[in-house]
PDB file of C-alpha atoms in Angstrom:
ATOM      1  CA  UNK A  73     -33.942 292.123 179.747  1.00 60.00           C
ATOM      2  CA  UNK A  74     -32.140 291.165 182.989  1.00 68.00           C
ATOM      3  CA  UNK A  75     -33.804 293.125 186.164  1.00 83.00           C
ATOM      4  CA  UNK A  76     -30.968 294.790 187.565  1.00 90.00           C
ATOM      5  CA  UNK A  77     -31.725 293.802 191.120  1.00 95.00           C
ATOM      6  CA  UNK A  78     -31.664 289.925 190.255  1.00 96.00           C
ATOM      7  CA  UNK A  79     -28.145 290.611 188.448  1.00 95.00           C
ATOM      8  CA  UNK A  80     -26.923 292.076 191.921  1.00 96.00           C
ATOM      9  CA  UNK A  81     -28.676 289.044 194.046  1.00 97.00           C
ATOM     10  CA  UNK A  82     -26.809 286.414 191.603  1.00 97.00           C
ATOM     11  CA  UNK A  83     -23.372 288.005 192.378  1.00 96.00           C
ATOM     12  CA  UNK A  84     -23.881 288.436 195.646  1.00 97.00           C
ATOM     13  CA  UNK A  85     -24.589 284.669 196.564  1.00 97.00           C
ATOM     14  CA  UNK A  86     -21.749 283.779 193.942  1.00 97.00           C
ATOM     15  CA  UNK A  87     -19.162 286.188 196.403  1.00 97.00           C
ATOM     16  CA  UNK A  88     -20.718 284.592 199.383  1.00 97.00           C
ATOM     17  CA  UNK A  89     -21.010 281.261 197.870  1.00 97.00           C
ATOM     18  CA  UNK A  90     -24.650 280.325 198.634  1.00 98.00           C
ATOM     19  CA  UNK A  91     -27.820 281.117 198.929  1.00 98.00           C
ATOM     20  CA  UNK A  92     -29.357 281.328 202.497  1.00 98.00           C
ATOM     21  CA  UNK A  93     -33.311 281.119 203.666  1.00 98.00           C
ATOM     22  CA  UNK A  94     -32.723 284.792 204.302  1.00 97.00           C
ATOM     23  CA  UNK A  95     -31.656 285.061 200.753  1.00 98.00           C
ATOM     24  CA  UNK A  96     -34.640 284.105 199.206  1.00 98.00           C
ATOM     25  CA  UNK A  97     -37.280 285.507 201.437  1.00 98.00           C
ATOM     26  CA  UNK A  98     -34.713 288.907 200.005  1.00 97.00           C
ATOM     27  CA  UNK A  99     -35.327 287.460 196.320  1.00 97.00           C
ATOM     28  CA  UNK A 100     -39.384 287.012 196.788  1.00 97.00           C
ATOM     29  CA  UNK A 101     -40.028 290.330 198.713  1.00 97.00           C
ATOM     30  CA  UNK A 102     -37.619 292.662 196.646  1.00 96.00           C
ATOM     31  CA  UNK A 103     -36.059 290.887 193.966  1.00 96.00           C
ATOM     32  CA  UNK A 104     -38.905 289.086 192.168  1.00 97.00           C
ATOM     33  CA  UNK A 105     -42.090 289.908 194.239  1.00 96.00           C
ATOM     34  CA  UNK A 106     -44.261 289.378 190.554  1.00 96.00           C
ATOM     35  CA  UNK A 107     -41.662 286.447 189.666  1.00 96.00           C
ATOM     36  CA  UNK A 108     -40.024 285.298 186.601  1.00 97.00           C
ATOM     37  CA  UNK A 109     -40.221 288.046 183.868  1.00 96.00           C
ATOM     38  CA  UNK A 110     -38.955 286.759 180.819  1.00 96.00           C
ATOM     39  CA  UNK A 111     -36.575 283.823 179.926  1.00 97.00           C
ATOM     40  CA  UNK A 112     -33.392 285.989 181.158  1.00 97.00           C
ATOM     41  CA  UNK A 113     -34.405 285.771 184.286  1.00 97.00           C
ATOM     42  CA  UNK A 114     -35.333 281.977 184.539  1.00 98.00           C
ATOM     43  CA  UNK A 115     -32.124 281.280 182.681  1.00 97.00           C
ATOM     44  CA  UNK A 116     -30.022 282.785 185.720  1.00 97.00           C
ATOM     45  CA  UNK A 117     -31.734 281.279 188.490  1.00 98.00           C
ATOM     46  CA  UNK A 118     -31.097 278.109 186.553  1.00 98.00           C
ATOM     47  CA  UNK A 119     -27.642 278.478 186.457  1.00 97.00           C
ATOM     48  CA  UNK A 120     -27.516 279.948 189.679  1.00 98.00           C
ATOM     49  CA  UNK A 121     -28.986 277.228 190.960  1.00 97.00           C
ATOM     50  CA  UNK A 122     -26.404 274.824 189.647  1.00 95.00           C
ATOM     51  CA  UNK A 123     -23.151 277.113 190.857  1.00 96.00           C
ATOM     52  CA  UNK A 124     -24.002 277.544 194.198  1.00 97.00           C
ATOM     53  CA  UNK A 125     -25.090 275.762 197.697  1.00 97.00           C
ATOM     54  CA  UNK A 126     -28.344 277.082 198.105  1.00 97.00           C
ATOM     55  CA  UNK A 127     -30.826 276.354 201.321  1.00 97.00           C
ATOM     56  CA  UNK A 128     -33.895 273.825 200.282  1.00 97.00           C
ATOM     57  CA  UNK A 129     -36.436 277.128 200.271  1.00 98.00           C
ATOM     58  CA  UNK A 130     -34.235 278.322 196.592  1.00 98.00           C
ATOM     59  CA  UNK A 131     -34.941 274.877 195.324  1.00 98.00           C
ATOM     60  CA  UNK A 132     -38.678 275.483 195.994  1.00 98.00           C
ATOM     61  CA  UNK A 133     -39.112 278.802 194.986  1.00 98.00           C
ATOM     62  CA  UNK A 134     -37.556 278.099 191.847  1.00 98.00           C
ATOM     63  CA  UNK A 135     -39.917 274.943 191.259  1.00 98.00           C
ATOM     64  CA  UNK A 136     -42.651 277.184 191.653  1.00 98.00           C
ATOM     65  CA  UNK A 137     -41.373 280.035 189.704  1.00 98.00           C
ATOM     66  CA  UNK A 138     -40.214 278.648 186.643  1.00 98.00           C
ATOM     67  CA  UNK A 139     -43.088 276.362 186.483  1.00 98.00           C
ATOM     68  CA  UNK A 140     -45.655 279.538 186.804  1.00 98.00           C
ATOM     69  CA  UNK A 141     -43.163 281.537 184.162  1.00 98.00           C
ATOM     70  CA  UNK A 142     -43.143 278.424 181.574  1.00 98.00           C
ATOM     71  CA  UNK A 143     -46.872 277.732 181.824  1.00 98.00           C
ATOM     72  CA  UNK A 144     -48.433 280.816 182.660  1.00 97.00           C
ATOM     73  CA  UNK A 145     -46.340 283.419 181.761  1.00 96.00           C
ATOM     74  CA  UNK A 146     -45.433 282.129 178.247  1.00 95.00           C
ATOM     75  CA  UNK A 147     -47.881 282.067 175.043  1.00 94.00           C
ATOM     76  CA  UNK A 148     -49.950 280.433 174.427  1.00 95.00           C
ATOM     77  CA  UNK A 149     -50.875 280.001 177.946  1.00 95.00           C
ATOM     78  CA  UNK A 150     -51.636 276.512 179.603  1.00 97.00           C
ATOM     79  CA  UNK A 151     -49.409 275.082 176.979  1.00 97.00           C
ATOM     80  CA  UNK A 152     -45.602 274.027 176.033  1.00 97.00           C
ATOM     81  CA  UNK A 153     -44.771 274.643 172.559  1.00 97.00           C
ATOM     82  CA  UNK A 154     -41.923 272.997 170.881  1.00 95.00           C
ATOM     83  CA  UNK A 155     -40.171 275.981 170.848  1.00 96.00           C
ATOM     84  CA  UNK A 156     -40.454 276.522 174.387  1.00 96.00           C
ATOM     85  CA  UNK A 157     -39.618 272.747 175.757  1.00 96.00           C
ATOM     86  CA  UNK A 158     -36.792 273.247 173.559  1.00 95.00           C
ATOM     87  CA  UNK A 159     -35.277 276.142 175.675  1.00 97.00           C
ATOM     88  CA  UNK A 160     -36.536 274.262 178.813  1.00 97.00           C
ATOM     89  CA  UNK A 161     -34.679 271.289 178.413  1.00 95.00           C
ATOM     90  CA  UNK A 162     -31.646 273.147 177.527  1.00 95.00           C
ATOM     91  CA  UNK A 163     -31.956 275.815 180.221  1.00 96.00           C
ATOM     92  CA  UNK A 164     -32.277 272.642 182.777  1.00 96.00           C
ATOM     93  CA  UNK A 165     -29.743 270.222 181.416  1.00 92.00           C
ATOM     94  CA  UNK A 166     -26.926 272.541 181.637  1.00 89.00           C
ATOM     95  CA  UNK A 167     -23.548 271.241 180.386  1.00 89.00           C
ATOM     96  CA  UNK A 168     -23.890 268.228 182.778  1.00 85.00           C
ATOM     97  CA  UNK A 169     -27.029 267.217 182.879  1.00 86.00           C
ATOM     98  CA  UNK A 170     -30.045 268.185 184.997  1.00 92.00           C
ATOM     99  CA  UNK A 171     -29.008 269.111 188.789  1.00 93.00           C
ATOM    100  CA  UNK A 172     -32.009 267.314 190.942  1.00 94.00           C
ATOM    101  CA  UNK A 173     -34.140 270.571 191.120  1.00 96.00           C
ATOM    102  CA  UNK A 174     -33.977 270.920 187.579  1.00 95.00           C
ATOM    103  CA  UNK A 175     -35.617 267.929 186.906  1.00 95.00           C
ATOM    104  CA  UNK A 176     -38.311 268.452 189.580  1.00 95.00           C
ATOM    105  CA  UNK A 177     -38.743 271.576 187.353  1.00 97.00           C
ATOM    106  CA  UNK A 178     -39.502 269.726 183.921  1.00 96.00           C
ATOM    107  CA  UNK A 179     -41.627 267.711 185.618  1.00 95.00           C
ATOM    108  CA  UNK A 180     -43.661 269.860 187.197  1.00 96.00           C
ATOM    109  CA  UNK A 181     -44.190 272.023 184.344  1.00 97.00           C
ATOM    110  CA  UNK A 182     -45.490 268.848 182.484  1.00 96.00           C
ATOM    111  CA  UNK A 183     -47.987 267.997 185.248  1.00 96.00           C
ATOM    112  CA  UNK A 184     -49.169 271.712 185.491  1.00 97.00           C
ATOM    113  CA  UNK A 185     -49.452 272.932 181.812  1.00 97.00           C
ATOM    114  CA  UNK A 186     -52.431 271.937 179.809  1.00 97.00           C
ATOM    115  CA  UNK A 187     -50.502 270.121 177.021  1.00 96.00           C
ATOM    116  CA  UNK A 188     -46.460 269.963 176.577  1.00 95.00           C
ATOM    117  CA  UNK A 189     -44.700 269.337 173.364  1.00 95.00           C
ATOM    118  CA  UNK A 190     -43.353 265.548 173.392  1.00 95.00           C
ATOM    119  CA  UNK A 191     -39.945 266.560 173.699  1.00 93.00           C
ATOM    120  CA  UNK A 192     -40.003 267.925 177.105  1.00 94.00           C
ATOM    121  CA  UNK A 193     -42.263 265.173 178.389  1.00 94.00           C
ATOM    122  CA  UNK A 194     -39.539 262.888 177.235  1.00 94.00           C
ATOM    123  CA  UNK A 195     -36.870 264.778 178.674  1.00 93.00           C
ATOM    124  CA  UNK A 196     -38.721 265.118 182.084  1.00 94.00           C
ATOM    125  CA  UNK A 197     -38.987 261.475 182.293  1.00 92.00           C
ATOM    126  CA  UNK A 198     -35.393 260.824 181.472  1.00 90.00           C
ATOM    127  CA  UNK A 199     -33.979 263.775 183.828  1.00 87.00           C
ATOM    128  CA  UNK A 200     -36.266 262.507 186.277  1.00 81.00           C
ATOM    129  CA  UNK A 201     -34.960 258.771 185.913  1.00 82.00           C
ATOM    130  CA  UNK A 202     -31.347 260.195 185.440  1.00 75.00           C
ATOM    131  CA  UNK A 203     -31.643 262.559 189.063  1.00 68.00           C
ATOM    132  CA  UNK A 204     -32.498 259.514 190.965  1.00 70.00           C
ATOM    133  CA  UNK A 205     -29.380 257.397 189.862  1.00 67.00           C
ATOM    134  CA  UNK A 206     -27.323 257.995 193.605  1.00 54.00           C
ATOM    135  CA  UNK A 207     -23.655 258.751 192.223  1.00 55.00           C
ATOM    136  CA  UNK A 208     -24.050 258.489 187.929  1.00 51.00           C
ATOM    137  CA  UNK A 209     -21.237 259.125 186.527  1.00 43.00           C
ATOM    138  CA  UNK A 210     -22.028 258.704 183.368  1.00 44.00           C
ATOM    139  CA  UNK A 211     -23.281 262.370 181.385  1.00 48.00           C
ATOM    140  CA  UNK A 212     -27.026 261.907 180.529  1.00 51.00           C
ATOM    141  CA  UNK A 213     -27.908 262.480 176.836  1.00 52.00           C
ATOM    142  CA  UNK A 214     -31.115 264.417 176.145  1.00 51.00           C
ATOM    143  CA  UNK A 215     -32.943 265.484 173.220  1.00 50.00           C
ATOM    144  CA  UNK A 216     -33.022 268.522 172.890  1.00 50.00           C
ATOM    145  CA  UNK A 217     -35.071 269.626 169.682  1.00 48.00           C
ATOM    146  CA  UNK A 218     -37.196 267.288 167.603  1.00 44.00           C
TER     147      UNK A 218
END
């Protein structure tokens, strides 16, 4: 379930159209002072993330928050399951491909968890190839479940 308050901050930086440092210091006091709660939650940001100009402080706050939701906050602890790297890579790839933060976020999550399921190591190494690409226009093709 969706914690009200996050549904309100979303909206509100969608009518404003962005995200300001103000903003997030707003989202980590009140919002999501415990973080990311369940999947919902991360899902939004992600998307957020992706609609919006946001201020370089949303970008790191997200890093740190999905990364501590996906590896610490998920069972089995410590680890990516299939299951899980499956939603990851989805959740960060969006329809056009992985925006730069999202691929700082798969491969973070890889570096911090005590295992990950091959398919999201894969797919953090190609996000992370395809973010650095200045100006690719081509769309990146990732896979997704294995």
């Amino acid at each position: 379930m969706i914690n009200t308050s996050l549904q309100h901050f979303c909206n509100h930086a969608k009518s404003v159209g962005g995200i300001s440092e103000a903003d997030v210091r707003r989202l980590m006091r009140d919002v999501l002072p415990e973080g990311i709660g369940s999947r919902e939650e991360a899902d939004m940001l992600i998307a957020l993330e992706r609609a919006v100009p946001a201020d370089a402080a949303f970008g790191d706050f997200l890093i740190a928050a999905v990364v501590d939701f996906a590896v610490w906050g998920e069972r089995p602890t410590g680890r990516i399951e299939r299951e899980t790297a499956a939603w990851l890579a989805g959740s960060l790839s969006g329809r056009s491909g992985p925006t730069p933060v999202a691929a700082r976020i798969a491969v973070e999550i890889v570096r911090e968890a005590q295992a990950s399921a091959e398919n999201l190591t894969a797919f953090a190494l190609a996000a992370n190839s395809w973010s650095r690409q200045p100006g690719a226009a081509r769309r990146p093709s990732f896979a997704l479940a294995a």
